[in-house]
Short mmCIF file of C-alpha atoms in Angstrom, two decimals:
data_model
loop_
_atom_site.label_atom_id
_atom_site.label_comp_id
_atom_site.label_asym_id
_atom_site.label_seq_id
_atom_site.Cartn_x
_atom_site.Cartn_y
_atom_site.Cartn_z
CA MET A 1 87.46 93.36 87.73
CA ARG A 2 86.44 94.45 84.29
CA ARG A 3 84.63 92.02 82.01
CA ARG A 4 86.86 91.85 79.05
CA GLN A 5 89.29 89.66 77.18
CA PHE A 6 92.93 90.33 76.94
CA LEU A 7 95.41 91.17 74.21
CA LEU A 8 98.54 89.08 74.37
CA GLN A 9 101.61 89.27 72.23
CA THR A 10 102.23 85.95 70.56
CA ALA A 11 104.99 86.46 68.00
CA GLY A 12 108.59 85.71 69.05
CA LEU A 13 107.49 84.77 72.52
CA ALA A 14 110.84 83.48 73.67
CA GLY A 15 112.56 86.74 72.80
CA THR A 16 113.45 87.95 76.29
CA THR A 17 113.73 84.72 78.25
CA ALA A 18 117.39 84.27 77.34
CA ALA A 19 118.26 87.25 79.51
CA LEU A 20 116.82 85.38 82.46
CA GLY A 21 118.75 82.19 81.79
CA LEU A 22 115.62 80.14 81.15
CA THR A 23 115.45 79.32 77.48
CA GLY A 24 114.45 75.87 76.27
CA CYS A 25 115.93 72.96 78.16
CA SER A 26 118.20 75.15 80.27
CA ALA A 27 115.30 75.96 82.61
CA SER A 28 115.23 74.74 86.19
CA LYS A 29 113.79 71.25 86.52
CA ASP A 30 110.49 70.21 88.05
CA VAL A 31 109.22 73.68 88.96
CA LYS A 32 105.48 74.23 89.19
CA LEU A 33 104.17 77.79 88.82
CA HIS A 34 100.76 78.41 90.35
CA LEU A 35 98.79 81.09 88.47
CA LEU A 36 95.64 82.57 90.02
CA VAL A 37 93.65 84.27 87.24
CA ALA A 38 90.20 85.72 86.70
CA SER A 39 87.40 83.89 84.96
CA TYR A 40 84.74 85.96 83.21
CA ASP A 41 81.10 85.37 82.41
CA LYS A 42 79.61 86.36 79.06
CA SER A 43 79.11 90.08 78.84
CA ILE A 44 78.57 92.73 76.23
CA GLY A 45 81.48 93.02 73.84
CA ALA A 46 83.40 90.02 75.08
CA SER A 47 83.36 86.51 73.66
CA LEU A 48 85.17 85.09 76.62
CA GLY A 49 86.91 82.01 75.30
CA ASP A 50 89.59 81.72 77.96
CA GLN A 51 93.03 81.54 76.35
CA TRP A 52 95.16 80.80 79.39
CA ASP A 53 95.36 77.09 78.54
CA ALA A 54 96.82 77.82 75.11
CA VAL A 55 99.35 80.27 76.57
CA ALA A 56 100.40 77.81 79.26
CA ALA A 57 100.78 74.98 76.75
CA ALA A 58 102.90 77.08 74.43
CA PHE A 59 105.12 78.16 77.32
CA GLU A 60 105.58 74.62 78.63
CA LYS A 61 106.56 73.44 75.16
CA GLN A 62 109.52 75.83 75.21
CA HIS A 63 110.32 75.39 78.91
CA ALA A 64 110.24 71.69 79.65
CA GLY A 65 111.28 72.11 83.28
CA ILE A 66 108.41 74.42 84.23
CA ARG A 67 104.79 73.36 84.60
CA ILE A 68 101.97 75.90 84.78
CA GLU A 69 99.16 75.19 87.22
CA LEU A 70 96.18 77.41 86.40
CA GLU A 71 93.48 78.26 88.91
CA ARG A 72 90.53 80.30 87.69
CA VAL A 73 88.38 82.33 90.07
CA SER A 74 85.38 84.47 89.16
CA TYR A 75 86.37 88.06 88.42
CA THR A 76 83.92 89.11 91.16
CA LYS A 77 85.88 87.11 93.76
CA ILE A 78 89.48 87.31 92.55
CA ASP A 79 90.58 90.16 94.86
CA LYS A 80 89.05 88.58 97.97
CA THR A 81 90.40 85.13 97.09
CA LEU A 82 93.92 86.45 96.60
CA ALA A 83 93.83 88.37 99.88
CA GLN A 84 92.70 85.24 101.72
CA ARG A 85 95.42 83.10 100.15
CA VAL A 86 98.09 85.62 101.12
CA GLU A 87 96.79 85.80 104.68
CA GLU A 88 96.87 82.01 104.91
CA GLY A 89 100.44 81.89 103.63
CA ARG A 90 99.39 80.29 100.35
CA ALA A 91 100.12 83.08 97.89
CA PRO A 92 100.32 81.94 94.24
CA ASP A 93 103.42 82.53 92.19
CA ILE A 94 101.61 84.87 89.81
CA ALA A 95 98.20 86.46 90.35
CA GLN A 96 95.78 88.71 88.50
CA SER A 97 93.97 91.33 90.56
CA ASN A 98 92.79 94.92 90.83
CA ILE A 99 94.91 95.34 93.94
CA PHE A 100 98.69 95.17 94.26
CA ALA A 101 99.83 98.03 96.54
CA PRO A 102 99.38 96.27 99.92
CA TYR A 103 101.38 93.26 98.76
CA ALA A 104 104.11 95.50 97.37
CA GLU A 105 104.36 97.54 100.57
CA ASP A 106 104.56 94.35 102.63
CA GLY A 107 107.54 93.15 100.58
CA ARG A 108 105.70 90.17 99.13
CA LEU A 109 106.28 90.90 95.43
CA TYR A 110 109.10 90.94 92.90
CA ASP A 111 109.41 94.24 91.08
CA MET A 112 109.66 94.48 87.31
CA SER A 113 113.43 94.93 87.33
CA GLN A 114 113.72 91.46 88.91
CA LEU A 115 111.47 89.87 86.30
CA PHE A 116 112.20 91.50 82.93
CA ASP A 117 115.30 92.57 81.07
CA ILE A 118 115.82 96.30 80.51
CA ALA A 119 114.50 96.30 76.94
CA THR A 120 111.23 94.64 77.99
CA GLN A 121 110.79 97.00 80.93
CA ALA A 122 111.24 99.99 78.63
CA ASP A 123 108.65 98.64 76.20
CA PHE A 124 105.78 98.98 78.67
CA ILE A 125 103.73 102.14 78.19
CA ARG A 126 105.01 104.62 80.75
CA SER A 127 101.66 105.89 82.00
CA PHE A 128 100.70 102.33 82.96
CA THR A 129 103.96 101.38 84.66
CA ASP A 130 103.85 104.67 86.59
CA ALA A 131 100.43 103.62 87.87
CA GLY A 132 101.88 100.26 88.92
CA THR A 133 104.75 101.84 90.86
CA VAL A 134 105.01 101.79 94.65
CA ARG A 135 107.94 103.52 96.39
CA ASP A 136 109.95 103.95 93.18
CA ALA A 137 109.67 100.34 91.98
CA THR A 138 107.05 98.87 89.65
CA TYR A 139 105.20 95.88 91.11
CA GLY A 140 101.87 96.04 89.29
CA ILE A 141 102.31 94.68 85.76
CA PRO A 142 99.55 96.14 83.54
CA PHE A 143 97.14 93.67 82.02
CA LEU A 144 93.77 94.15 80.30
CA ALA A 145 94.29 97.85 79.63
CA SER A 146 91.61 100.26 78.52
CA THR A 147 90.82 103.93 78.09
CA PRO A 148 87.24 105.15 77.52
CA ARG A 149 85.83 107.38 74.80
CA LEU A 150 82.50 109.10 74.23
CA PHE A 151 80.23 106.70 72.31
CA TYR A 152 77.13 108.01 70.58
CA ASN A 153 74.27 106.60 68.53
CA LYS A 154 74.64 108.04 65.01
CA GLU A 155 71.02 107.38 64.04
CA LEU A 156 69.70 109.18 67.10
CA PHE A 157 72.08 112.05 66.44
CA ARG A 158 70.85 112.23 62.85
CA ARG A 159 67.23 112.31 63.92
CA ALA A 160 68.02 115.00 66.50
CA ARG A 161 69.90 116.97 63.83
CA ILE A 162 73.17 116.88 65.76
CA SER A 163 76.06 117.29 63.36
CA GLY A 164 78.69 115.32 65.26
CA ALA A 165 80.29 114.47 68.59
CA PRO A 166 80.27 117.28 71.16
CA THR A 167 83.64 118.95 71.69
CA SER A 168 82.79 120.86 74.89
CA TRP A 169 80.38 120.49 77.79
CA ASP A 170 78.10 123.16 76.38
CA GLU A 171 77.88 121.17 73.16
CA LEU A 172 77.31 117.98 75.13
CA ARG A 173 74.40 119.58 76.99
CA ALA A 174 72.94 120.97 73.75
CA SER A 175 73.20 117.51 72.17
CA ALA A 176 71.49 115.96 75.20
CA GLN A 177 68.68 118.52 74.96
CA ALA A 178 68.19 117.70 71.28
CA LEU A 179 68.08 113.99 72.06
CA LYS A 180 65.54 114.53 74.81
CA ALA A 181 63.40 116.53 72.39
CA ILE A 182 63.02 113.50 70.09
CA GLY A 183 62.10 111.22 72.99
CA VAL A 184 65.41 109.55 73.88
CA LYS A 185 64.95 108.07 77.35
CA THR A 186 68.46 108.84 78.61
CA PRO A 187 70.25 111.42 76.45
CA TYR A 188 73.53 111.00 78.39
CA GLY A 189 74.19 107.80 80.33
CA LEU A 190 75.79 109.04 83.56
CA GLN A 191 77.18 105.85 85.11
CA LEU A 192 77.43 106.57 88.83
CA GLY A 193 76.17 103.19 89.97
CA PRO A 194 78.37 101.09 92.28
CA GLU A 195 79.96 99.05 89.48
CA ALA A 196 82.34 101.77 88.27
CA ALA A 197 81.30 105.20 89.56
CA GLU A 198 84.94 106.02 90.25
CA ASP A 199 85.80 105.83 86.54
CA GLU A 200 82.85 107.93 85.32
CA ALA A 201 83.42 110.56 88.00
CA LEU A 202 87.14 110.74 87.29
CA SER A 203 86.48 111.33 83.59
CA TRP A 204 84.45 114.43 84.42
CA LEU A 205 86.87 115.70 87.05
CA LEU A 206 89.86 115.37 84.72
CA ALA A 207 87.91 117.13 81.97
CA ALA A 208 87.46 120.12 84.32
CA GLY A 209 91.15 120.14 85.30
CA GLY A 210 90.65 118.30 88.58
CA GLY A 211 91.11 114.75 89.81
CA TYR A 212 91.40 112.63 92.92
CA THR A 213 94.89 113.62 94.02
CA SER A 214 97.17 116.63 94.34
CA GLU A 215 100.48 117.18 92.58
CA LEU A 216 102.07 115.59 95.65
CA ALA A 217 100.14 112.37 94.98
CA GLU A 218 97.96 112.82 98.04
CA TYR A 219 94.18 112.62 98.08
CA ASP A 220 92.63 116.01 97.34
CA PHE A 221 88.93 115.87 96.58
CA VAL A 222 87.86 119.37 97.62
CA LYS A 223 89.49 121.36 94.87
CA PRO A 224 87.65 124.06 92.92
CA GLU A 225 87.76 122.14 89.64
CA ASN A 226 86.09 119.12 91.23
CA VAL A 227 83.35 121.23 92.80
CA GLU A 228 82.80 122.95 89.47
CA ALA A 229 82.50 119.66 87.58
CA LEU A 230 79.98 118.07 89.94
CA THR A 231 77.98 121.29 90.19
CA TRP A 232 77.74 121.43 86.40
CA LEU A 233 76.56 117.84 86.26
CA ARG A 234 73.94 118.51 88.94
CA ASP A 235 72.57 121.69 87.39
CA GLU A 236 73.08 121.22 83.66
CA LEU A 237 72.46 117.52 83.10
CA VAL A 238 70.74 115.77 86.00
CA ALA A 239 68.38 118.58 87.01
CA GLU A 240 67.33 118.99 83.38
CA GLY A 241 66.41 115.34 83.02
CA LEU A 242 69.26 114.72 80.57
CA ALA A 243 71.05 111.95 82.49
CA GLY A 244 68.34 109.41 83.19
CA ALA A 245 66.07 108.83 86.14
CA ASP A 246 68.74 107.89 88.71
CA PRO A 247 72.45 108.07 87.76
CA MET A 248 73.38 106.51 91.11
CA LYS A 249 71.75 103.25 90.00
CA LEU A 250 73.15 103.15 86.48
CA ASN A 251 75.95 100.58 86.34
CA ARG A 252 78.29 100.24 83.37
CA THR A 253 76.90 96.87 82.32
CA ASP A 254 73.33 98.17 82.39
CA ALA A 255 74.36 101.31 80.51
CA TYR A 256 75.89 99.22 77.73
CA THR A 257 72.69 97.20 77.43
CA GLN A 258 70.56 100.34 77.26
CA PHE A 259 72.87 101.90 74.68
CA MET A 260 72.46 98.80 72.54
CA ARG A 261 68.66 99.18 72.77
CA GLY A 262 68.80 102.80 71.67
CA GLU A 263 67.70 104.08 75.08
CA ILE A 264 70.92 106.00 75.72
CA GLY A 265 72.06 108.55 73.17
CA MET A 266 75.67 108.96 74.31
CA MET A 267 77.88 107.71 77.12
CA ILE A 268 81.42 106.91 78.13
CA GLY A 269 82.36 103.46 76.86
CA HIS A 270 85.29 101.11 76.42
CA PRO A 271 86.52 99.09 73.41
CA MET A 272 84.47 96.09 74.56
CA LEU A 273 81.34 97.94 73.47
CA MET A 274 82.41 97.95 69.83
CA GLY A 275 82.20 94.20 69.32
CA ALA A 276 78.59 94.00 70.53
CA ALA A 277 77.56 97.13 68.63
CA ASP A 278 79.12 95.80 65.44
CA GLN A 279 77.40 92.45 65.85
CA ALA A 280 74.05 94.17 66.42
CA LYS A 281 74.68 96.50 63.46
CA LEU A 282 74.10 99.48 65.73
CA PRO A 283 75.06 102.76 64.03
CA TYR A 284 77.55 104.20 66.49
CA ALA A 285 80.68 106.30 66.57
CA HIS A 286 83.03 107.47 69.28
CA ALA A 287 85.20 110.48 70.02
CA ALA A 288 87.49 111.78 72.72
CA PHE A 289 85.65 112.85 75.85
CA PRO A 290 85.54 116.66 75.79
CA LYS A 291 87.12 119.09 78.19
CA LYS A 292 84.71 121.51 79.84
CA ASP A 293 85.69 124.43 77.62
CA GLY A 294 86.64 122.43 74.54
CA GLY A 295 89.24 119.99 73.28
CA ALA A 296 90.07 116.43 74.26
CA ALA A 297 90.15 115.67 77.98
CA PRO A 298 92.87 113.49 79.53
CA PRO A 299 91.63 109.90 79.23
CA VAL A 300 91.15 107.72 82.28
CA GLY A 301 93.52 104.77 82.40
CA ILE A 302 92.10 101.43 83.52
CA SER A 303 93.92 98.15 83.99
CA ASP A 304 93.96 94.88 85.81
CA TRP A 305 97.36 93.90 87.14
CA LEU A 306 99.58 90.86 87.27
CA MET A 307 102.02 90.42 90.11
CA ALA A 308 104.68 87.88 91.01
CA PHE A 309 104.95 86.73 94.63
CA ARG A 310 108.21 85.93 96.41
CA ARG A 311 106.82 83.20 98.64
CA ASN A 312 108.05 80.20 96.65
CA ASP A 313 111.35 81.77 95.55
CA HIS A 314 110.50 81.27 91.86
CA ARG A 315 111.83 84.60 90.59
CA LYS A 316 113.51 83.23 87.46
CA GLU A 317 110.59 81.02 86.54
CA CYS A 318 108.07 83.84 87.08
CA GLY A 319 110.25 86.12 84.98
CA ALA A 320 110.46 83.54 82.22
CA PHE A 321 106.70 83.13 82.04
CA LEU A 322 105.91 86.83 82.19
CA SER A 323 108.57 87.63 79.60
CA PHE A 324 107.02 84.97 77.39
CA LEU A 325 103.62 86.55 77.89
CA TYR A 326 104.65 90.08 76.98
CA SER A 327 107.38 89.62 74.38
CA GLY A 328 106.99 89.75 70.62
CA LYS A 329 106.30 92.31 67.96
CA SER A 330 102.60 91.77 67.25
CA ALA A 331 99.45 91.86 69.34
CA LEU A 332 96.56 89.53 68.61
CA THR A 333 93.13 89.60 70.16
CA TYR A 334 92.09 86.17 71.33
CA GLY A 335 88.52 85.24 70.52
CA GLY A 336 88.05 87.92 67.84
CA SER A 337 86.67 90.52 70.25
CA GLN A 338 87.93 94.08 70.53
CA SER A 339 88.02 94.12 74.28
CA ALA A 340 91.34 95.26 75.70
CA LEU A 341 94.36 97.23 74.59
CA PRO A 342 98.06 96.33 74.38
CA VAL A 343 100.25 97.63 77.19
CA THR A 344 103.60 97.82 75.35
CA TYR A 345 104.78 100.25 72.71
CA SER A 346 105.76 97.50 70.29
CA ALA A 347 102.40 95.79 70.59
CA SER A 348 100.60 99.12 70.18
CA ASP A 349 102.52 99.82 66.99
CA ALA A 350 101.71 96.35 65.69
CA ALA A 351 98.02 96.68 66.54
CA THR A 352 97.59 100.07 64.89
CA GLY A 353 99.30 98.70 61.78
CA ASN A 354 97.12 95.58 61.64
CA PRO A 355 93.96 96.08 59.55
CA ALA A 356 92.03 93.73 61.84
CA GLU A 357 92.83 95.95 64.81
CA GLN A 358 92.32 99.37 63.18
CA PRO A 359 89.12 100.13 65.15
CA LEU A 360 91.26 100.08 68.29
CA SER A 361 93.62 102.78 67.02
CA PRO A 362 91.86 105.81 68.59
CA PHE A 363 91.85 104.05 71.96
CA ILE A 364 95.48 102.98 71.65
CA GLU A 365 96.53 106.51 70.76
CA GLN A 366 95.14 107.67 74.12
CA LEU A 367 97.16 105.22 76.21
CA ALA A 368 100.28 107.36 76.61
CA ASN A 369 98.22 110.22 78.09
CA ALA A 370 96.10 108.07 80.39
CA GLN A 371 95.66 109.30 83.94
CA PHE A 372 94.86 106.84 86.70
CA ALA A 373 93.06 106.80 89.98
CA PRO A 374 95.62 106.27 92.78
CA VAL A 375 95.63 102.48 92.40
CA ASN A 376 99.18 102.34 93.77
CA MET A 377 98.07 103.53 97.21
CA ARG A 378 97.33 100.95 99.87
CA SER A 379 94.21 102.85 100.91
CA TRP A 380 92.71 103.05 97.41
CA PRO A 381 90.28 100.08 97.70
CA ALA A 382 88.62 101.70 100.73
CA VAL A 383 88.56 105.13 99.11
CA ARG A 384 87.17 103.65 95.91
CA GLY A 385 84.35 102.13 97.96
CA ALA A 386 83.52 105.55 99.42
CA ILE A 387 83.46 107.11 95.96
CA ARG A 388 81.09 104.45 94.68
CA THR A 389 78.74 105.02 97.60
CA ASP A 390 78.87 108.80 97.85
CA VAL A 391 79.90 110.66 94.70
CA GLY A 392 76.53 110.26 92.97
CA GLN A 393 74.80 112.09 95.81
CA ALA A 394 76.55 115.29 94.77
CA VAL A 395 74.76 115.49 91.43
CA LEU A 396 71.22 114.65 92.55
CA LYS A 397 68.57 117.28 93.19
CA GLY A 398 69.55 119.13 96.36
CA GLY A 399 73.01 117.59 96.30
CA GLU A 400 75.93 119.57 97.69
CA PRO A 401 79.12 118.80 95.72
CA GLU A 402 81.47 120.52 98.14
CA THR A 403 80.00 118.69 101.12
CA VAL A 404 80.23 115.32 99.36
CA LEU A 405 83.82 115.99 98.30
CA ALA A 406 84.74 117.03 101.84
CA SER A 407 83.26 113.76 103.08
CA LEU A 408 85.40 111.86 100.56
CA ASP A 409 88.48 113.67 101.86
CA GLU A 410 87.56 112.57 105.38
CA SER A 411 87.09 108.99 104.18
CA ALA A 412 90.49 109.15 102.49
CA VAL A 413 92.21 110.37 105.67
CA LYS A 414 90.61 107.56 107.65
CA ALA A 415 91.55 105.00 105.00
CA ASP A 416 95.14 106.24 104.99
CA MET A 417 95.36 105.92 108.77
CA GLU A 418 93.92 102.42 108.74
CA ALA A 419 96.24 101.40 105.91
CA ALA A 420 99.25 102.69 107.82
CA THR A 421 98.45 100.46 110.80
CA SER A 422 97.40 97.34 108.88
#
């Protein structure tokens, strides 16, 4: 679960509930909706004043017959807690999680067509709803969206006489060499620690024309582009001392802290980093992550997901609340932190037109082209675990990228087989 706040649309919130027959006093009486949501600690870039209470109160004011019961669980435990509740037959009505595919495949969830009217469904950014789709229906409702960009320390770049953000891997290596020459501890922060190695690795694979899956949406790790990307990282960055002492131990949270201290010259980062950097008056900038041979690489898409469970037969009430949550023409950031991105076209347009949200514009513009890890596969959590454990080994001294990728393919086959029988 990523440590970030969420963008919610708060203008015209009742706009789509009429289509579900649940406006105002016409709602069903005495219905309690149980929401299981993540609670976050304080982390870089996020002033985590939880806004769920305000959202629930506003909804209840317009829907007198529906009461929202909020349950907050630490973001580090939300996936496990939800799985346990489902196993015990106590699934909530609506839950936030990283994982939705197993519940969708088991027939436990309502799909988006059962929750939203057609106009609201069409307003969700297509790349995100595609990622939330299982067997031709969308069950994972995107929430807390993000795409990363290449952040760099402008003062360190100035001192190293680097004219601007690198636009190819050769330029990135040359920039890292220049940063090393002026004593920067970690010229490029290669985040292959267990917190989010799958996101860092995917950024590099996509930039080389590879990825985790084939065109048939099956796992395919041992492809030439993937081998090429990891070999380049091993030989051109890690072996040259340009990516820190041990990339396999560098987690995202630690990388952000080191970037703020001026110990990392450049790294992949998310919008949450801007708030902390602005507050610290750190001279930074960001650019699209470069393709190997030049140009902007496809951005990695990242999201948490909301899902609505069938167990209590509260389809209309779940639809009313979720429509309330996502409707409206403007997107506001609760808590004043630039932490997450809107997941609808209308909210994206409103955010890019709002002076207070202008810093988010380059990130928002990437959303439509975002490419995801296979989060809609039942086996993904197990495969993700293997990536976090193994992928960093490929780029260390003596590492063998093709062998590591072959091992990941084997792990994926095993995970698929176990998922099919679970």
